[in-house]
Coordinates of C-alpha atoms and ligand atoms in Angstrom, one line a residue:
M1 CA 26.8 -13.6 -9.2
K2 CA 25.3 -12.9 -12.6
I3 CA 23.2 -9.8 -12.9
S4 CA 21.1 -8.5 -15.7
A5 CA 22.2 -5.6 -17.9
L6 CA 19.5 -3.4 -16.4
Q7 CA 20.5 -4.1 -12.9
K8 CA 24.1 -3.2 -13.7
A9 CA 23.0 0.0 -15.4
R10 CA 20.7 0.8 -12.4
Y11 CA 23.7 0.6 -10.0
E12 CA 25.1 3.6 -11.7
Y13 CA 21.9 5.7 -11.4
Q14 CA 22.4 8.7 -9.2
P15 CA 19.0 9.3 -7.4
K16 CA 17.9 13.0 -7.3
L17 CA 17.7 14.6 -3.9
P18 CA 15.4 17.5 -3.0
G19 CA 17.3 20.8 -3.8
M20 CA 17.8 21.7 -0.1
L21 CA 19.5 18.4 0.6
R22 CA 21.9 18.8 -2.3
H23 CA 24.3 21.0 -0.6
G24 CA 27.0 19.6 1.6
I25 CA 25.9 18.3 5.0
A26 CA 27.5 21.4 6.6
E27 CA 25.0 23.5 4.8
I28 CA 21.8 21.7 5.7
G29 CA 20.1 23.9 8.2
V30 CA 16.7 23.3 10.0
K31 CA 13.6 25.5 10.3
E32 CA 11.1 24.7 12.9
G33 CA 7.4 25.4 12.2
E34 CA 4.4 25.4 14.4
A35 CA 3.8 23.0 17.4
T36 CA 1.5 20.2 16.1
Q37 CA -1.6 18.4 17.4
S38 CA -3.2 15.1 16.4
V39 CA -5.8 15.1 13.7
A40 CA -8.4 14.1 16.3
D41 CA -8.8 13.0 19.9
Q42 CA -6.0 15.5 20.9
A43 CA -6.4 15.1 24.8
K44 CA -6.3 11.2 24.5
I45 CA -3.3 11.1 22.2
K46 CA -1.4 13.7 24.2
A47 CA -2.0 11.7 27.3
L48 CA -0.7 8.5 25.7
F49 CA 2.4 10.3 24.2
P50 CA 3.5 12.8 27.0
N51 CA 7.1 12.9 25.7
T52 CA 6.6 13.0 22.0
Y53 CA 3.3 14.8 21.5
G54 CA 2.9 18.2 20.1
K55 CA 6.4 18.6 18.7
K56 CA 7.1 21.0 15.9
E57 CA 6.9 20.3 12.2
I58 CA 10.4 20.8 10.7
T59 CA 11.7 21.7 7.3
F60 CA 15.3 21.6 6.1
E61 CA 16.8 24.5 4.2
K62 CA 20.1 25.8 2.9
G63 CA 21.9 27.3 5.8
T64 CA 24.3 26.3 8.6
N65 CA 24.1 22.9 10.0
T66 CA 23.5 23.5 13.7
S67 CA 23.2 19.9 14.8
V68 CA 25.4 18.6 17.6
A69 CA 28.3 16.5 16.3
K70 CA 27.8 12.9 17.6
K71 CA 28.7 9.5 16.3
Q72 CA 25.5 7.7 15.2
V73 CA 24.9 4.0 15.3
V74 CA 21.5 3.4 13.5
G75 CA 19.5 0.3 13.0
V76 CA 17.1 0.0 10.1
I77 CA 14.1 -2.3 9.7
L78 CA 11.9 -3.2 6.7
S79 CA 8.3 -3.9 7.9
G80 CA 5.4 -5.5 6.0
G81 CA 4.8 -6.2 2.3
Q82 CA 7.5 -5.4 -0.2
A83 CA 7.3 -2.1 -2.1
P84 CA 9.7 -1.0 -4.8
G85 CA 12.3 1.4 -3.5
G86 CA 12.9 0.0 -0.1
H87 CA 16.5 -0.7 -0.9
N88 CA 17.0 2.9 -1.8
V89 CA 15.7 4.2 1.6
V90 CA 18.4 2.1 3.1
C91 CA 21.0 3.4 0.6
G92 CA 20.0 7.0 1.2
L93 CA 20.2 6.5 4.9
Y94 CA 23.6 4.8 4.6
D95 CA 25.0 7.5 2.3
A96 CA 23.9 10.4 4.5
L97 CA 25.2 8.8 7.7
K98 CA 28.5 8.3 6.0
A99 CA 28.6 11.8 4.7
I100 CA 27.8 13.2 8.1
N101 CA 30.6 11.1 9.6
P102 CA 32.5 8.2 8.1
E103 CA 32.6 6.6 11.6
N104 CA 28.8 6.3 11.6
V105 CA 27.5 2.7 11.5
L106 CA 24.3 1.3 10.0
Y107 CA 22.8 -2.0 11.2
G108 CA 20.1 -3.7 9.2
F109 CA 17.8 -5.9 11.4
K110 CA 16.8 -8.9 9.4
N111 CA 13.4 -10.2 8.4
G112 CA 11.3 -7.3 9.7
P113 CA 10.7 -6.0 13.3
S114 CA 11.5 -9.4 14.7
G115 CA 15.1 -8.9 13.7
L116 CA 15.5 -6.3 16.4
I117 CA 14.0 -8.6 19.1
D118 CA 16.1 -11.5 17.9
D119 CA 19.2 -9.4 17.6
D120 CA 19.6 -10.8 14.1
Y121 CA 21.5 -8.2 12.0
V122 CA 24.0 -7.3 9.3
V123 CA 26.3 -4.3 9.4
F124 CA 26.4 -2.5 6.1
D125 CA 29.5 -1.5 4.2
D126 CA 29.9 0.0 0.7
E127 CA 30.4 -3.3 -1.0
F128 CA 27.2 -4.7 0.5
I129 CA 25.1 -1.5 -0.1
N130 CA 26.3 -1.0 -3.7
Q131 CA 24.7 -4.4 -4.8
Y132 CA 21.2 -3.0 -3.9
R133 CA 21.3 0.5 -5.3
N134 CA 18.1 1.3 -7.3
T135 CA 16.9 -2.3 -7.3
G136 CA 13.5 -3.6 -6.3
G137 CA 12.7 -6.1 -3.4
F138 CA 13.4 -6.1 0.3
D139 CA 16.0 -8.9 0.0
I140 CA 18.8 -6.7 1.3
I141 CA 17.7 -7.6 4.8
G142 CA 14.3 -9.2 4.3
S143 CA 11.0 -8.1 5.8
G144 CA 8.3 -9.4 8.1
R145 CA 5.0 -8.6 9.7
T146 CA 5.8 -9.1 13.4
K147 CA 4.3 -6.1 15.2
L148 CA 6.6 -4.2 17.8
E149 CA 3.9 -3.2 20.3
T150 CA 4.3 -4.8 23.7
E151 CA 6.2 -3.5 26.7
A152 CA 8.1 -6.9 26.8
Q153 CA 9.2 -6.4 23.2
F154 CA 10.3 -2.8 24.0
E155 CA 12.4 -3.9 26.9
V156 CA 14.2 -6.4 24.7
A157 CA 14.6 -3.8 22.0
T158 CA 16.2 -1.5 24.6
K159 CA 18.7 -4.1 25.6
V160 CA 19.6 -4.9 22.0
C161 CA 20.1 -1.2 21.3
Q162 CA 22.2 -0.8 24.4
K163 CA 24.3 -3.8 23.4
H164 CA 25.3 -2.2 20.2
G165 CA 25.3 1.4 21.3
I166 CA 22.5 2.2 18.9
T167 CA 21.4 5.8 18.9
A168 CA 18.4 5.6 16.5
I169 CA 16.1 3.1 14.8
V170 CA 14.5 3.7 11.4
I171 CA 11.3 1.8 10.7
I172 CA 10.3 1.5 7.0
G173 CA 6.6 0.6 7.0
G174 CA 2.9 1.3 6.5
D175 CA 0.4 2.9 8.8
D176 CA 0.5 0.1 11.4
S177 CA 4.3 -0.1 11.5
N178 CA 4.6 3.7 11.7
T179 CA 2.0 3.7 14.6
N180 CA 4.2 1.3 16.4
A181 CA 7.2 3.4 15.6
A182 CA 5.5 6.3 17.4
V183 CA 4.8 4.0 20.4
L184 CA 8.4 2.8 20.4
A185 CA 9.7 6.4 20.2
E186 CA 7.5 7.3 23.2
Y187 CA 8.8 4.3 25.2
F188 CA 12.4 5.1 24.4
A189 CA 11.9 8.8 25.4
A190 CA 10.0 7.9 28.6
H191 CA 12.7 5.5 29.7
K192 CA 15.5 7.9 28.8
T193 CA 17.3 5.3 26.6
G194 CA 18.6 8.0 24.3
V195 CA 17.4 6.0 21.2
Q196 CA 15.5 8.0 18.6
V197 CA 12.9 6.5 16.3
I198 CA 12.2 7.7 12.7
G199 CA 9.6 6.3 10.3
C200 CA 9.4 6.2 6.6
P201 CA 6.1 5.9 4.7
K202 CA 5.9 2.7 2.7
T203 CA 3.2 0.7 1.0
I204 CA 2.1 0.0 -2.6
D205 CA -1.5 0.3 -1.3
G206 CA -1.1 4.1 -1.3
D207 CA -3.3 4.3 1.9
L208 CA -0.6 6.0 4.0
K209 CA -1.2 9.5 3.0
N210 CA -2.6 12.6 4.7
D211 CA -2.1 16.4 4.8
D212 CA 1.6 15.8 5.4
I213 CA 2.5 12.6 3.6
E214 CA 1.7 13.1 -0.1
C215 CA 2.1 9.4 -1.0
S216 CA 3.7 6.3 0.3
F217 CA 6.7 4.8 -1.7
G218 CA 6.2 1.9 -3.9
F219 CA 2.7 3.1 -5.1
D220 CA 4.2 4.7 -8.1
T221 CA 6.2 1.7 -9.5
A222 CA 3.6 -0.9 -8.5
T223 CA 0.7 1.0 -10.2
K224 CA 2.9 1.7 -13.3
T225 CA 3.7 -2.0 -13.5
Y226 CA 0.1 -3.1 -13.2
S227 CA -0.9 -0.4 -15.7
E228 CA 1.7 -1.5 -18.2
V229 CA 0.2 -5.0 -18.1
I230 CA -3.4 -3.9 -18.1
G231 CA -2.7 -1.6 -21.1
N232 CA -1.2 -4.7 -22.8
I233 CA -4.2 -6.7 -22.1
E234 CA -6.5 -3.9 -23.4
R235 CA -4.5 -3.8 -26.7
D236 CA -4.8 -7.6 -26.9
A237 CA -8.6 -7.3 -26.2
N238 CA -8.9 -4.6 -28.8
S239 CA -7.0 -6.8 -31.3
A240 CA -8.7 -10.1 -30.7
K241 CA -12.1 -8.6 -29.9
K242 CA -13.3 -11.8 -28.2
Y243 CA -12.6 -11.6 -24.4
W244 CA -13.8 -9.7 -21.4
H245 CA -10.8 -9.4 -18.9
F246 CA -11.5 -9.2 -15.3
V247 CA -8.4 -7.8 -13.5
K248 CA -8.2 -7.9 -9.7
V249 CA -5.5 -5.6 -8.4
M250 CA -3.9 -5.6 -5.0
G251 CA -4.4 -2.8 -2.5
R252 CA -6.0 -4.4 0.6
S253 CA -9.0 -2.3 1.7
A254 CA -8.3 0.9 -0.3
S255 CA -8.9 1.3 -4.0
H256 CA -6.1 3.8 -4.7
V257 CA -4.3 1.2 -6.8
A258 CA -7.4 0.3 -8.8
L259 CA -8.2 4.0 -9.3
E260 CA -4.6 4.9 -10.4
C261 CA -4.6 2.0 -12.9
A262 CA -7.9 3.2 -14.3
L263 CA -6.6 6.7 -14.7
Q264 CA -3.6 5.4 -16.6
T265 CA -5.4 2.8 -18.8
Q266 CA -9.0 4.0 -19.1
P267 CA -10.6 0.6 -18.9
N268 CA -14.3 0.0 -19.5
I269 CA -15.1 -0.7 -15.8
C270 CA -13.3 0.0 -12.5
L271 CA -15.0 -0.7 -9.2
I272 CA -14.1 1.6 -6.4
S273 CA -14.8 -0.1 -3.1
E274 CA -15.3 3.2 -1.2
E275 CA -18.1 4.1 -3.6
V276 CA -19.7 0.6 -3.3
A277 CA -19.8 1.2 0.5
A278 CA -21.1 4.8 0.2
K279 CA -23.8 3.8 -2.2
K280 CA -24.5 0.6 -0.2
M281 CA -24.4 -1.3 -3.4
S282 CA -25.4 -5.0 -3.5
L283 CA -23.7 -7.7 -5.5
S284 CA -26.6 -7.8 -7.9
Q285 CA -26.3 -4.0 -8.5
I286 CA -22.6 -4.2 -9.2
A287 CA -23.2 -7.1 -11.6
D288 CA -25.9 -5.1 -13.3
Y289 CA -23.6 -2.2 -13.7
I290 CA -21.0 -4.3 -15.4
A291 CA -23.6 -6.2 -17.4
D292 CA -24.8 -2.8 -18.8
S293 CA -21.4 -2.1 -20.3
V294 CA -21.1 -5.6 -21.7
E295 CA -24.5 -5.3 -23.4
A296 CA -23.9 -1.8 -24.7
R297 CA -20.6 -2.7 -26.1
A298 CA -21.9 -6.0 -27.7
N299 CA -24.7 -3.9 -29.3
N300 CA -21.9 -1.9 -31.0
G301 CA -20.1 -5.1 -32.1
M302 CA -17.6 -5.0 -29.3
N303 CA -17.6 -8.4 -27.4
F304 CA -14.7 -7.4 -25.4
G305 CA -13.7 -5.2 -22.5
V306 CA -11.6 -4.8 -19.4
A307 CA -12.8 -4.4 -15.9
I308 CA -10.6 -3.6 -12.9
I309 CA -11.6 -4.9 -9.5
P310 CA -10.0 -3.7 -6.3
E311 CA -8.7 -6.5 -4.0
G312 CA -10.9 -5.6 -1.0
V313 CA -14.2 -4.8 -2.8
V314 CA -16.4 -7.6 -1.4
E315 CA -15.8 -6.3 2.1
F316 CA -17.3 -3.0 1.1
V317 CA -20.6 -4.7 -0.1
P318 CA -22.8 -4.2 3.0
E319 CA -24.8 -7.5 2.4
F320 CA -21.5 -9.4 1.9
S321 CA -20.1 -8.1 5.1
V322 CA -23.2 -9.2 7.0
L323 CA -22.9 -12.7 5.4
I324 CA -19.1 -12.9 6.4
A325 CA -20.1 -12.0 10.0
E326 CA -22.8 -14.6 10.1
I327 CA -20.4 -17.3 8.7
N328 CA -17.7 -16.4 11.3
E329 CA -20.4 -16.7 14.0
L330 CA -21.8 -19.9 12.4
L331 CA -18.4 -21.6 12.7
A332 CA -17.2 -20.1 15.9
G333 CA -15.5 -22.4 18.4
A334 CA -16.7 -26.0 18.5
K335 CA -19.3 -25.5 15.7
A336 CA -16.5 -25.6 13.2
E337 CA -15.8 -29.2 14.2
A338 CA -19.3 -30.2 13.6
F339 CA -19.3 -28.5 10.2
N340 CA -16.0 -30.2 9.3
A341 CA -17.2 -33.6 10.2
L342 CA -19.9 -33.5 7.6
A343 CA -18.9 -35.7 4.7
T344 CA -20.5 -34.0 1.6
W345 CA -21.0 -30.5 0.4
K346 CA -24.7 -31.2 0.2
E347 CA -24.7 -31.9 4.0
K348 CA -22.6 -28.8 4.6
Y349 CA -24.9 -26.8 2.5
A350 CA -27.9 -27.9 4.6
F351 CA -26.0 -26.9 7.8
I352 CA -25.3 -23.5 6.2
E353 CA -28.9 -23.0 5.2
K354 CA -30.1 -23.7 8.7
G355 CA -27.6 -21.3 10.3
L356 CA -27.8 -18.2 8.1
T357 CA -30.5 -15.7 8.2
S358 CA -32.8 -15.7 5.1
E359 CA -31.2 -12.4 3.9
S360 CA -27.7 -13.7 4.0
M361 CA -28.8 -17.0 2.5
N362 CA -30.1 -15.1 -0.5
V363 CA -26.7 -13.5 -0.9
F364 CA -25.0 -16.9 -0.4
K365 CA -27.2 -18.6 -3.1
I366 CA -26.2 -16.2 -5.8
L367 CA -22.4 -16.9 -5.3
P368 CA -20.7 -19.4 -7.6
E369 CA -20.1 -22.8 -5.9
G370 CA -16.4 -22.3 -5.9
I371 CA -16.6 -19.1 -3.9
Q372 CA -19.2 -20.6 -1.6
K373 CA -16.8 -23.4 -0.7
Q374 CA -14.0 -21.0 -0.4
L375 CA -15.8 -19.1 2.3
F376 CA -16.1 -22.2 4.4
L377 CA -12.8 -24.0 3.7
E378 CA -10.1 -21.3 3.8
R379 CA -10.0 -19.7 7.2
D380 CA -7.5 -17.8 9.2
P381 CA -5.9 -18.9 12.5
H382 CA -8.9 -17.2 14.4
G383 CA -11.3 -19.2 12.3
N384 CA -12.5 -16.2 10.3
V385 CA -13.2 -16.2 6.6
Q386 CA -10.2 -15.0 4.7
V387 CA -11.8 -12.3 2.6
S388 CA -8.6 -11.4 0.9
L389 CA -8.5 -14.9 -0.7
I390 CA -11.9 -14.5 -2.4
E391 CA -11.4 -14.5 -6.1
S392 CA -13.6 -11.5 -6.7
E393 CA -12.6 -11.3 -10.3
K394 CA -14.3 -14.7 -10.9
L395 CA -17.1 -13.8 -8.6
F396 CA -18.0 -10.7 -10.6
S397 CA -17.6 -12.3 -14.0
E398 CA -19.8 -15.2 -12.9
L399 CA -22.5 -12.9 -11.6
V400 CA -22.4 -10.9 -14.8
K401 CA -22.8 -14.0 -16.8
N402 CA -25.9 -14.9 -14.8
K403 CA -27.3 -11.4 -15.3
L404 CA -26.8 -11.7 -19.1
V405 CA -28.7 -15.0 -19.1
E406 CA -31.5 -13.4 -17.1
R407 CA -31.6 -10.6 -19.6
G408 CA -31.8 -12.9 -22.6
F409 CA -28.5 -11.5 -23.9
K410 CA -27.7 -13.0 -27.2
G411 CA -24.2 -11.8 -27.8
R412 CA -20.9 -13.4 -26.7
F413 CA -19.4 -13.0 -23.3
N414 CA -16.0 -14.9 -22.8
P415 CA -14.5 -13.8 -19.5
L416 CA -10.7 -14.2 -18.6
H417 CA -9.3 -13.6 -15.2
H418 CA -6.2 -12.1 -13.8
F419 CA -4.8 -11.0 -10.5
F420 CA -2.0 -8.4 -10.3
G421 CA -0.2 -7.9 -7.0
Y422 CA 3.1 -9.7 -6.3
E423 CA 4.0 -8.9 -9.9
G424 CA 4.5 -5.2 -9.0
R425 CA 5.8 -5.3 -5.4
C426 CA 9.4 -5.9 -6.3
A427 CA 9.8 -4.3 -9.8
F428 CA 12.9 -2.1 -10.4
P429 CA 11.8 1.2 -8.8
S430 CA 10.8 3.8 -11.2
N431 CA 12.9 7.0 -11.3
F432 CA 10.3 8.6 -9.1
D433 CA 10.5 5.9 -6.5
S434 CA 14.3 5.6 -6.7
D435 CA 14.5 9.4 -6.1
Y436 CA 11.8 9.6 -3.4
C437 CA 13.0 6.6 -1.5
Y438 CA 16.7 7.7 -1.5
S439 CA 15.5 11.1 -0.4
L440 CA 13.4 9.6 2.5
G441 CA 16.4 7.7 3.7
Y442 CA 18.8 10.6 3.4
N443 CA 16.3 12.8 5.1
A444 CA 15.8 10.3 7.9
A445 CA 19.6 10.5 8.7
M446 CA 19.3 14.4 8.9
L447 CA 16.3 14.1 11.3
I448 CA 18.4 11.7 13.5
Q449 CA 21.4 14.0 13.4
Y450 CA 19.3 16.9 14.5
G451 CA 18.0 14.8 17.4
Y452 CA 14.3 14.3 16.4
T453 CA 12.3 11.3 17.5
G454 CA 8.8 10.1 16.8
Y455 CA 9.0 11.7 13.4
L456 CA 8.1 10.5 10.0
S457 CA 10.6 11.4 7.2
K458 CA 8.7 13.8 5.0
I459 CA 9.3 14.7 1.4
S460 CA 6.7 16.9 -0.3
N461 CA 5.9 18.9 -3.4
L462 CA 6.3 15.5 -5.2
S463 CA 4.4 16.3 -8.4
K464 CA 7.2 18.8 -9.2
P465 CA 10.7 18.0 -10.3
A466 CA 12.9 16.7 -7.4
S467 CA 14.9 19.9 -7.3
E468 CA 11.7 21.5 -6.0
W469 CA 10.9 18.8 -3.4
V470 CA 10.7 19.9 0.2
A471 CA 12.5 17.8 2.9
G472 CA 11.6 17.8 6.6
G473 CA 9.8 15.8 9.2
M474 CA 6.4 15.6 10.9
P475 CA 5.7 14.1 14.4
I476 CA 3.9 10.8 13.9
T477 CA 1.4 11.7 16.6
K478 CA 0.1 14.5 14.4
M479 CA -1.4 11.9 12.1
M480 CA -3.0 9.9 14.8
N481 CA -6.5 9.5 16.1
I482 CA -8.2 6.9 18.4
E483 CA -9.9 3.9 16.6
R484 CA -11.5 0.7 17.8
R485 CA -9.2 -2.2 17.1
H486 CA -9.9 -5.8 18.4
G487 CA -12.4 -4.4 20.9
E488 CA -10.0 -1.8 22.3
D489 CA -9.4 2.0 21.8
K490 CA -6.1 2.4 20.2
P491 CA -4.1 5.4 18.9
V492 CA -3.4 4.8 15.3
I493 CA -2.4 6.6 12.1
R494 CA -5.7 7.1 10.1
K495 CA -5.8 4.9 7.1
A496 CA -6.5 6.9 3.9
L497 CA -9.2 5.5 1.7
V498 CA -10.2 6.9 -1.7
E499 CA -12.0 10.2 -1.2
L500 CA -15.1 10.3 -3.3
D501 CA -15.0 14.2 -3.4
G502 CA -11.2 14.1 -4.3
K503 CA -10.0 15.2 -7.7
P504 CA -8.7 11.7 -8.9
F505 CA -12.1 10.1 -8.2
K506 CA -14.0 13.1 -9.7
Y507 CA -11.9 12.8 -12.9
F508 CA -12.6 9.1 -13.2
E509 CA -16.3 9.7 -12.4
A510 CA -16.6 12.3 -15.2
H511 CA -15.2 9.9 -17.8
R512 CA -16.3 6.5 -16.8
E513 CA -19.5 6.5 -18.7
E514 CA -17.9 7.0 -22.1
W515 CA -15.1 4.5 -21.1
A516 CA -17.8 1.9 -20.4
K517 CA -19.5 2.2 -23.7
E518 CA -16.7 3.1 -26.2
T519 CA -13.1 2.1 -26.4
Y520 CA -10.9 4.7 -24.9
F521 CA -8.1 2.4 -23.8
L522 CA -4.8 4.1 -23.0
Y523 CA -1.6 2.0 -23.3
P524 CA 1.0 3.4 -20.9
G525 CA 3.7 0.9 -21.7
A526 CA 6.6 -0.3 -19.6
I527 CA 8.3 1.9 -17.0
Q528 CA 11.1 3.9 -18.7
Y529 CA 14.3 4.4 -16.8
Y530 CA 16.3 6.4 -19.4
G531 CA 15.1 9.2 -21.7
P532 CA 13.2 12.5 -21.5
A533 CA 12.1 13.5 -17.9
E534 CA 8.4 13.8 -19.0
V535 CA 8.5 10.0 -19.9
C536 CA 10.8 8.8 -17.1
D537 CA 10.3 11.0 -14.1
A538 CA 6.7 11.8 -13.9
T539 CA 4.8 10.3 -11.0
T540 CA 1.2 9.1 -10.7
K541 CA -2.0 10.7 -12.1
T542 CA -3.4 10.5 -8.6
L543 CA -0.7 12.8 -7.3
A544 CA -0.8 15.1 -10.4
L545 CA -4.6 15.5 -10.0
E546 CA -4.4 16.0 -6.3
Q547 CA -1.9 18.7 -6.5
E548 CA -3.3 20.4 -9.6
K549 CA -4.1 24.0 -8.9
Ligands
FBP1 P1 1.7 -3.5 3.3 O1 0.5 -2.9 3.8 O2 2.5 -4.2 4.4 O3 2.5 -2.5 2.6 O4 1.3 -4.6 2.3 C1 0.5 -4.4 1.2 C2 0.0 -5.7 0.5 O5 0.9 -5.8 -0.7 C3 -1.4 -5.6 0.2 O6 -1.7 -4.9 -1.1 C4 -1.8 -7.0 0.1 O7 -3.1 -7.3 0.4 C5 -0.9 -7.7 1.1 O8 0.3 -6.8 1.2 C6 -0.4 -9.1 0.9 O9 0.2 -9.5 1.9 P2 1.3 -10.7 2.0 O10 2.5 -10.2 1.4 O11 1.4 -11.1 3.3 O12 0.7 -11.8 1.0

């Protein structure tokens, strides 16, 4: 197989471990901290997790390895959307298992959690693993979005583990996958299967973070990749001086990705969904806000600009959420057939006009026709509007255009549109993600060796050099609370949205007015893998600001 020169070079990169994991395995001791409790709903979570609740936080330290010698047979699963560095979690896990005992075995269950149920796997060896070191993607074993959550699935999983003599499962996933990891750990413990479960925090969205988990892996590389391209677009805009670029960035509901890209590139506009919701902003207010920047810049001879739009923003606009709920209701069950049977858009429009409240119809009317149609044509298997498919970058540029016409704007406004998401999810992991992911995997093996279950592999102090990182583990139940999901109360890891009183947002808020009017673009350039540490190893501005003293 032909490989690129960079891939070849990256095979040789030696990921940096936290200082305390750099000694030989025999010198990795463990320090147990305080017993933990969940962030909320303690009594309920405790009742649901009687075998795994309340365990102690642990930290590794230089000392004597006091774990019981035991051959480990571990299964690893990649779950959900790709995030740069996933391969290195597997590599770190493999290397630590082999360093602990060359007889240890690592299985990789294929195509996500379903691989465990289908007993579809590979067994890793050096030759296989070496082809994936420090590379992007999840293609080493594939990923999937099947959820492991039912008793029936757990029974099958138990049988598969027994068949192979598996002693532990490592689940690499986001908040949902790690919630399910906690439930699986509890099931295995309650049924005395002897199988441990360890989670690793993954997602480019950056929304799996809390007091214990400083960031999910992949966020660093994905945001650097998007920021590189946004910076290039800014420079193009500043050179040609004739386009306004509307750039939508992935991140699902949370705006961490958009905010980090804004901190790195200083665009003229960046919407933050959490702020839109807090201020109950309407589509018209958002359009006015952007149009103000377009006008102010045009008055200074700058008919160009860059606006970043977070993927999930429309769901945070209260009037838009109401509209979506009404549309879902309007087309529920058999009503969808009656709607689909209508031959022309004109007839469909009349049906819609009759079915929506006048408030929602007013919102619907201001949407561009393409978006109006999208709301009715592309629906998920439950018949609901697929909000994530809405081209919000086009929606907002169109709304801004209409505003400018209303205002009698005489300048030029030529919008161009971009959507960055898949471009960043499989990039070669930055040095930070290469190091962080390898450490997460290596650390997961140590947690297994020490007999812990229901823990998330935890590496902290991440804004410092890797030698100062702290390795350990935190019971997943500590991060849980009860939330309403699909009409039921469920124990879940709390999803982290952008905090409007947090330092990253505050920094952005303090600067955005000048960024909107003037040109303060920052061009971060491509991710650098070789060179001075301040260029190659630094992580996100979000983390730097959050950890700033
Ligand atoms: P995870 O939450 O599974 O990490 O996935 C994140 C994400 O990349 C979101 O940013 C995006 O909305 C979604 O996945 C896209 O999903 P898909 O890969 O199924 O198109």
